[in-house]
Amino acid sequence: MTEAPSARGREPSWLDGAELWVPELQAEPYDIRAIDPSPCTQACPAGINVKSYVSLIAESRFAEALEVVRESCPLPGICGRICHHPCEPACKRSEIDEPVAIRALKRFVADLELELPLPEPPPPPDKKDRVAIIGSGPAGLTAAYDLRLAGYPVTVHEAAPEPGGMLRYGIADYRLPVEVLDREIAVLARAGIEIQTDHRIGSGTELESLLDGCSAALFAVGAQRGRRLGLEGEDECCEVEDALSFLRRVNSGDHEPVTGRVLVIGGGSTAIEAARAALRLGAESVEIVYRRARAEMPADEEEKEIAEEEGIGLRLLSAPARLVIRDGGLEGLECLRVALGEPDASGRRRPNPIPGSEFVLAADRIFAAIGQEAVLDFLPEDVAARVAERGLIRVDPTTTMTALHGVFAAGDVVSGPSTVIDAIAAGHRAAAAMRHFLEDGRPLIEADSKGLAEAVEYEVPAAPPALAGRRRPVHSGIVSGREFDEVELAFTPEAAVAEAQRCMRCGPCSECLICAASCGRRHITLRSAGVEPGRQSERFAALLRAPARVAGSLDSRSGRAVARLLPAHDVEPGAGLEVELAPNRISIEEDYCRGCSRCIEVCAFEAIHLVDPKAAETAVRVEPALCRGCNLCVAVCPTDAAVPTTVAPGWWGTRLEDLYPPLLAFSSESPLVVFACQRRVESVRQALDRDRLEPPLAHLVPVRCAGQLDAGALLELYRHGAGGFVVAGCLSGSCRYGFGPQLAAEQLLRMRKLLAALGADPDCVAGDWAGEGDTDPFDLRVLGIAPDSSTAVRRPGRPGQGDQESCAS
Amino acid sequence: MRELANLRKETHAALCLACGKCSTMCPLSPSGWFSAARMVAIRDPESEIVREDGGQAHSLDACLTCGSCEVRCPEGVHFVDFVRGVRALAPAGQRRSCPHGEMLQSAARVMAGKKAPQRDFAWLENGQENDLEIAEEGEVALFVGCLPFYDILFGRELGLETVEIARAAIRILNHVGIRPVLLSEERCCGHDLLWNGEQEAFEALAGANAAAFEARGVRHIVTTCAECCRTWRLDYPEAAPDYQPKIQHMSEFMAEKIEAGEIQWRGEALGTMTFQDPCRLGRHLGVTDAPRRVLASFGDGTGESRLVEMGKVGVDAQCCGTSGFIHCDANSKRLQSERLRSAAATGADTLVTACPKCLIHFRCAQSEDRRRHRETPDLGVMDLTVLAAAALDRPAPLATETTTHLEGDAL
Ligand SMILES: Cc1cc2nc3c(=O)[nH]c(=O)nc-3n(C[C@H](O)[C@H](O)[C@H](O)COP(=O)(O)OP(=O)(O)OC[C@H]3O[C@@H](n4cnc5c(N)ncnc54)[C@H](O)[C@@H]3O)c2cc1C
Ligand code: SF4
Ligand code: SF4
Ligand code: SF4
Ligand code: SF4
């Protein structure tokens, strides 16, 4: 490769000095791993590729979107309803107006599947090592599914009569209908996971015999016991109960009415769940009593709002001090007012009861939701002594293995009461570790996206796409007689698409695939970290096919985007070679910009905006976070105000000076110049190789997009002796930059007219357009610019050749 | 740099007093360029030639070479020649910020090659019957210039057909009994390359054109373009001293013929018109009167065609924002918008130009504003020759044979 010609204001290309070209590296396939995660994906414990599925929804490609979700989350409909969505507070869109309604979008695509028949099961297990899992909550089910797909026979042991753990016995139907739960578990069971219900380990089947029958085991038993209040008389008084027991009854179908005034103590989702259930069962009034301020309640903000909307009172800054019991019957709860002090270990301010501030709340029922404990009675004492610590199970955080060799643990029983998505993430990690354990005896987890990701700060584009505010899913409210029906209604397809279009597609990797195309040796595929390589490259390819909305971006503040080059079969975390990608972006030279807006018209990514549309003279600004670097704007800018920042060596960068010198120093062969867009460059290269067309007969010039060529530059090449031009681009509709084919066709027409006006042969110019397909039809003979082994190409008249009529001078 | 020192002397740039009078005239001053040319002259011009990052200094590109600064200069500095000279000193192959992908420059460079172009005249037809008559050889020639190329570049985008200007010129020439010579081997006049600093290519073009026109027996060349006119009249004598035909801008030719009674108008109401003096025609060649005489004559019959003037006219006229397709930027846009507004402020409904480049630039500014839904004066922009051809009292029946009566005028 020749050196990149330096041009005005241009930074060195990302390929300069990159070891992509080192021959040893080319021996085996490599992956470019985008250190990509957008803020949403970074925030998601399970690393769901939010940007990807939201973008697909924006394209109305719902089935593919669901596939993306399923890649990292086996329970999409469940997460789509009750996930506490840490992605949404992280969403950059919230810095402009409100976050994208990510969770509701996930639910929308998950719902589409509900009516479909169950998917075909994968082939039967091909591995002999049996895996036993205790607990069928989200952690256990996720791990079971991953291991089953990896070919292991898996059995899940569940104490309760139905599988699902807290999804079934904690979370009530009006938030998570039992049909959704049943369906999603059925998908997993259909995949061949054996679930034995009513099968408590520790009574009947002892742990030891279970462990004897398998090669690896997972404890995913959750935290099943509600913590007691620790107030006098609590144990004797049947009107005081822990919320979890109450919910377990309700969710088992026991809808016995609740009467009178109800107090629920605690501030988490269990408290809110119990309060809403009590309300639905007929309570006269329901009030939540919480020690700290509203903002400090661990429950999700939306849950709090809904509870308030349903009429549940919040009594904040009140600490229960004493049960008021008369004649064995509950009369009320005495509380102390609380002043908030310095932040404690959890970062929340310490509640300090104010002495003498006692007051009494009348109550007929009290539900305590102040915490959960794991029930570890299935562990023989000597085992418990080794694996348990402070009521939970201790694991090595890098391997998720307990102190027992081959026994792993995940979910609430490790973390303490947490969330569904955390349990799913833990399930994935445990399954990955167990696979390594079973395959090579080392329970190592491949570095996941979190391990690779740098904490990248994203800048918010000043002019984001689709300015409309967030669409909210509608709530039905409580309907009498159908109190336990789901309250949150799904998006309509139109609302889902519109909402998804609000996504700004944050993230450093622009997914342009130029690295893969530049390599040209097919040794590089692109994937984002932590996902099966094959699938992910397909995904990127699919994304790239989406014409307009799936833009990637770069970290605009540091101006760099990063990806890491890793051997495809790498197992050692971080063992890869690092390649810095500085994707092409456009800078506008303001002095030159006349504000004509042509660039805005051709940018399919809404990346360019007039700085002040009303001003008389105005410049435009490019939003680096949205720009895909296609250079189409550069091609149409009449004043050369739009300048690309990066040109890969050997790639045409819209201007002559970006060409490698061979193109400007033609021999006397009057060669054919073939421009091929990045999608086709490989197959065109092969076609030319096949026909033995290489310099000086033919020059292949890769371009990002055929639309970036302009007639002026072609004419200049013609003047330097080019004998013919072929532009190989995409059919309109297949162009990943939208307007490429249209612009290319215009320039070719212009070039033909110019040649005709100069008295030269316009037929030395041809375009070759191909759609997205398996085989590239590129063939020069078909184009009529057939190569001729003796001379070069069909030679049109060209200056300096042939006709020797001389100038008078 | 010795050449630079000489250039300073020759163009009197060395005499600059830094009095600033030029800056009061330079249309770029309001944007902070003072006088772009003086910036080049008083700063270290060497550093102006090549910017550190390899690009061109903005002031060197940005100078419109309109010549406004020279009008008031007490020392007679030829800033315009100075800027042109400095541009020519830039290393070969260095790119200027030529707009439109340098397409027009490239076409000119191709024409500067040895092989003569073979232009066709399909455009004579205009889709209808071709009643225009041209000759292979003869006394009077029409220099068509780059019009067909403009149409390739701008035709669709601006809804323009600038070859209509050439058709109009032929119609008028036919009207007064002249069958003009049109050359298929005509090359670009070289104006844009010359002002872009490409001296060698310019000389090749000038030499080839001079030889070709001479070979066809041409002694009198008429052109509709102000820039071609300047180039033929002022720059060709230096590059091709052996061939010195009479050079006339169409406005001059028409003014003469009107006054000789050879052209009469139908007397149709053409409304209120105002006139844009092209820099090359007005300031560079001093031709400010002829186009006005033509415009004034339209009204002779009825009074329903009227010429009104903008504030700055003649040698004080404001440039259309770009010359020679060498540079276009935010200032160009501003100048165009301003000029369109002043034209509208006179109450005129047509802004008449005598240069296809002015026409393109004003139309471009208008179309950009419309595209952006911004207000733009509702003003027609028309070429003088086209306007005149449409106003002829009878459609061009060619007076029988002969160009002999021209002999008196020629040379
Ligand atoms: C009322 C309530 C509301 C919640 N709301 C939300 C919410 O809105 N969003 C959210 O993200 N999270 C919520 N959570 C938290 C979430 O449900 C849990 O964090 C999650 O279910 C933990 O998953 P897990 O697999 O670790 O354990 P679990 O879901 O608790 O599953 C453990 C399973 O193991 C079984 N088991 C235990 N011991 C044995 C044994 N010895 N033998 C056989 N089986 C055994 C249990 O029966 C149970 O089925 C809520 C929790 C509760 C209680
Ligand atoms: S805007 Fe889109 S990509 Fe960015 S954080 Fe929000 S959902 Fe994720
Ligand atoms: S047209 Fe292409 S290069 Fe230009 S701003 Fe849009 S995405 Fe970026
Ligand atoms: S195309 Fe060029 S001049 Fe026109 S608005 Fe865009 S950057 Fe400015
Ligand atoms: S020639 Fe025109 S643009 Fe250039 S400095 Fe003089 S007045 Fe200004």
Tab-separated table of N, CA and C in Angstrom, chain A residues 458-505:
chain	number	residue	atom	x	y	z
A	458	TYR	N	-20.248	9.758	26.068
A	458	TYR	CA	-20.797	10.146	24.781
A	458	TYR	C	-21.293	11.565	24.846
A	459	GLU	N	-21.156	12.214	23.718
A	459	GLU	CA	-21.722	13.541	23.640
A	459	GLU	C	-23.106	13.439	23.022
A	460	VAL	N	-23.949	14.292	23.464
A	460	VAL	CA	-25.295	14.269	22.919
A	460	VAL	C	-25.332	15.130	21.667
A	461	PRO	N	-25.853	14.598	20.577
A	461	PRO	CA	-25.943	15.446	19.393
A	461	PRO	C	-26.839	16.650	19.668
A	462	ALA	N	-26.440	17.793	19.164
A	462	ALA	CA	-27.234	18.988	19.419
A	462	ALA	C	-28.560	18.930	18.684
A	463	ALA	N	-28.567	18.246	17.574
A	463	ALA	CA	-29.807	18.162	16.817
A	463	ALA	C	-30.146	16.697	16.607
A	464	PRO	N	-30.810	16.104	17.560
A	464	PRO	CA	-31.083	14.667	17.483
A	464	PRO	C	-32.188	14.377	16.483
A	465	PRO	N	-32.256	13.133	16.036
A	465	PRO	CA	-33.322	12.787	15.114
A	465	PRO	C	-34.677	12.809	15.810
A	466	ALA	N	-35.694	12.922	15.033
A	466	ALA	CA	-37.070	12.804	15.514
A	466	ALA	C	-37.281	13.499	16.843
A	467	LEU	N	-37.572	14.764	16.779
A	467	LEU	CA	-37.622	15.548	18.000
A	467	LEU	C	-38.798	15.237	18.920
A	468	ALA	N	-39.737	14.444	18.434
A	468	ALA	CA	-40.912	14.178	19.249
A	468	ALA	C	-40.525	13.561	20.588
A	469	GLY	N	-41.274	13.857	21.606
A	469	GLY	CA	-40.982	13.346	22.935
A	469	GLY	C	-41.340	11.878	23.071
A	470	ARG	N	-41.043	11.360	24.222
A	470	ARG	CA	-41.236	9.940	24.479
A	470	ARG	C	-42.711	9.556	24.467
A	471	ARG	N	-42.971	8.426	23.862
A	471	ARG	CA	-44.327	7.904	23.909
A	471	ARG	C	-44.453	6.986	25.115
A	472	ARG	N	-45.513	7.118	25.829
A	472	ARG	CA	-45.681	6.305	27.015
A	472	ARG	C	-46.680	5.199	26.738
A	473	PRO	N	-46.383	4.014	27.263
A	473	PRO	CA	-47.400	2.978	27.170
A	473	PRO	C	-48.596	3.395	28.027
A	474	VAL	N	-49.757	2.999	27.623
A	474	VAL	CA	-50.970	3.402	28.321
A	474	VAL	C	-51.265	2.426	29.464
A	475	HIS	N	-51.827	2.958	30.530
A	475	HIS	CA	-52.253	2.091	31.629
A	475	HIS	C	-53.764	2.018	31.692
A	476	SER	N	-54.256	0.811	31.914
A	476	SER	CA	-55.706	0.652	31.902
A	476	SER	C	-56.345	1.043	33.234
A	477	GLY	N	-55.549	1.068	34.317
A	477	GLY	CA	-56.137	1.275	35.640
A	477	GLY	C	-56.762	-0.028	36.125
A	478	ILE	N	-57.267	0.006	37.357
A	478	ILE	CA	-57.837	-1.220	37.898
A	478	ILE	C	-59.279	-1.344	37.443
A	479	VAL	N	-59.587	-2.477	36.830
A	479	VAL	CA	-60.936	-2.686	36.349
A	479	VAL	C	-61.636	-3.650	37.303
A	480	SER	N	-62.777	-3.224	37.799
A	480	SER	CA	-63.469	-4.028	38.793
A	480	SER	C	-63.846	-5.392	38.213
A	481	GLY	N	-63.589	-6.419	39.006
A	481	GLY	CA	-63.865	-7.780	38.553
A	481	GLY	C	-62.694	-8.383	37.787
A	482	ARG	N	-61.799	-7.506	37.306
A	482	ARG	CA	-60.643	-8.018	36.576
A	482	ARG	C	-59.389	-7.377	37.139
A	483	GLU	N	-59.355	-7.365	38.473
A	483	GLU	CA	-58.296	-6.640	39.170
A	483	GLU	C	-56.899	-7.130	38.827
A	484	PHE	N	-56.801	-8.419	38.463
A	484	PHE	CA	-55.461	-8.952	38.249
A	484	PHE	C	-55.076	-9.013	36.767
A	485	ASP	N	-55.882	-8.343	35.927
A	485	ASP	CA	-55.499	-8.248	34.512
A	485	ASP	C	-54.331	-7.278	34.370
A	486	GLU	N	-53.549	-7.466	33.326
A	486	GLU	CA	-52.380	-6.617	33.115
A	486	GLU	C	-52.815	-5.165	32.921
A	487	VAL	N	-52.101	-4.244	33.570
A	487	VAL	CA	-52.513	-2.845	33.488
A	487	VAL	C	-51.810	-2.068	32.386
A	488	GLU	N	-50.551	-2.441	32.127
A	488	GLU	CA	-49.829	-1.665	31.119
A	488	GLU	C	-50.133	-2.251	29.749
A	489	LEU	N	-50.546	-1.389	28.832
A	489	LEU	CA	-50.911	-1.876	27.507
A	489	LEU	C	-49.720	-1.729	26.568
A	490	ALA	N	-49.680	-2.594	25.568
A	490	ALA	CA	-48.531	-2.600	24.650
A	490	ALA	C	-48.622	-1.443	23.665
A	491	PHE	N	-47.484	-1.060	23.122
A	491	PHE	CA	-47.436	-0.091	22.029
A	491	PHE	C	-48.152	-0.648	20.818
A	492	THR	N	-48.739	0.216	20.043
A	492	THR	CA	-49.152	-0.192	18.704
A	492	THR	C	-47.885	-0.209	17.843
A	493	PRO	N	-47.916	-0.906	16.711
A	493	PRO	CA	-46.721	-0.914	15.857
A	493	PRO	C	-46.293	0.502	15.479
A	494	GLU	N	-47.239	1.369	15.186
A	494	GLU	CA	-46.891	2.735	14.778
A	494	GLU	C	-46.172	3.451	15.914
A	495	ALA	N	-46.733	3.314	17.121
A	495	ALA	CA	-46.116	3.989	18.256
A	495	ALA	C	-44.723	3.426	18.510
A	496	ALA	N	-44.576	2.113	18.347
A	496	ALA	CA	-43.274	1.495	18.597
A	496	ALA	C	-42.241	2.020	17.614
A	497	VAL	N	-42.614	2.089	16.348
A	497	VAL	CA	-41.660	2.572	15.338
A	497	VAL	C	-41.292	4.019	15.636
A	498	ALA	N	-42.312	4.818	15.930
A	498	ALA	CA	-42.037	6.231	16.193
A	498	ALA	C	-41.147	6.390	17.424
A	499	GLU	N	-41.416	5.599	18.422
A	499	GLU	CA	-40.598	5.695	19.628
A	499	GLU	C	-39.169	5.250	19.332
A	500	ALA	N	-39.038	4.175	18.578
A	500	ALA	CA	-37.693	3.663	18.276
A	500	ALA	C	-36.906	4.662	17.456
A	501	GLN	N	-37.602	5.450	16.670
A	501	GLN	CA	-36.900	6.430	15.850
A	501	GLN	C	-36.288	7.546	16.677
A	502	ARG	N	-36.667	7.618	17.924
A	502	ARG	CA	-36.059	8.646	18.780
A	502	ARG	C	-34.643	8.262	19.191
A	503	CYS	N	-34.299	7.002	19.018
A	503	CYS	CA	-32.974	6.548	19.438
A	503	CYS	C	-31.897	7.222	18.601
A	504	MET	N	-30.819	7.615	19.263
A	504	MET	CA	-29.749	8.324	18.563
A	504	MET	C	-28.590	7.414	18.180
A	505	ARG	N	-28.735	6.141	18.499
A	505	ARG	CA	-27.733	5.158	18.112
A	505	ARG	C	-26.334	5.540	18.581
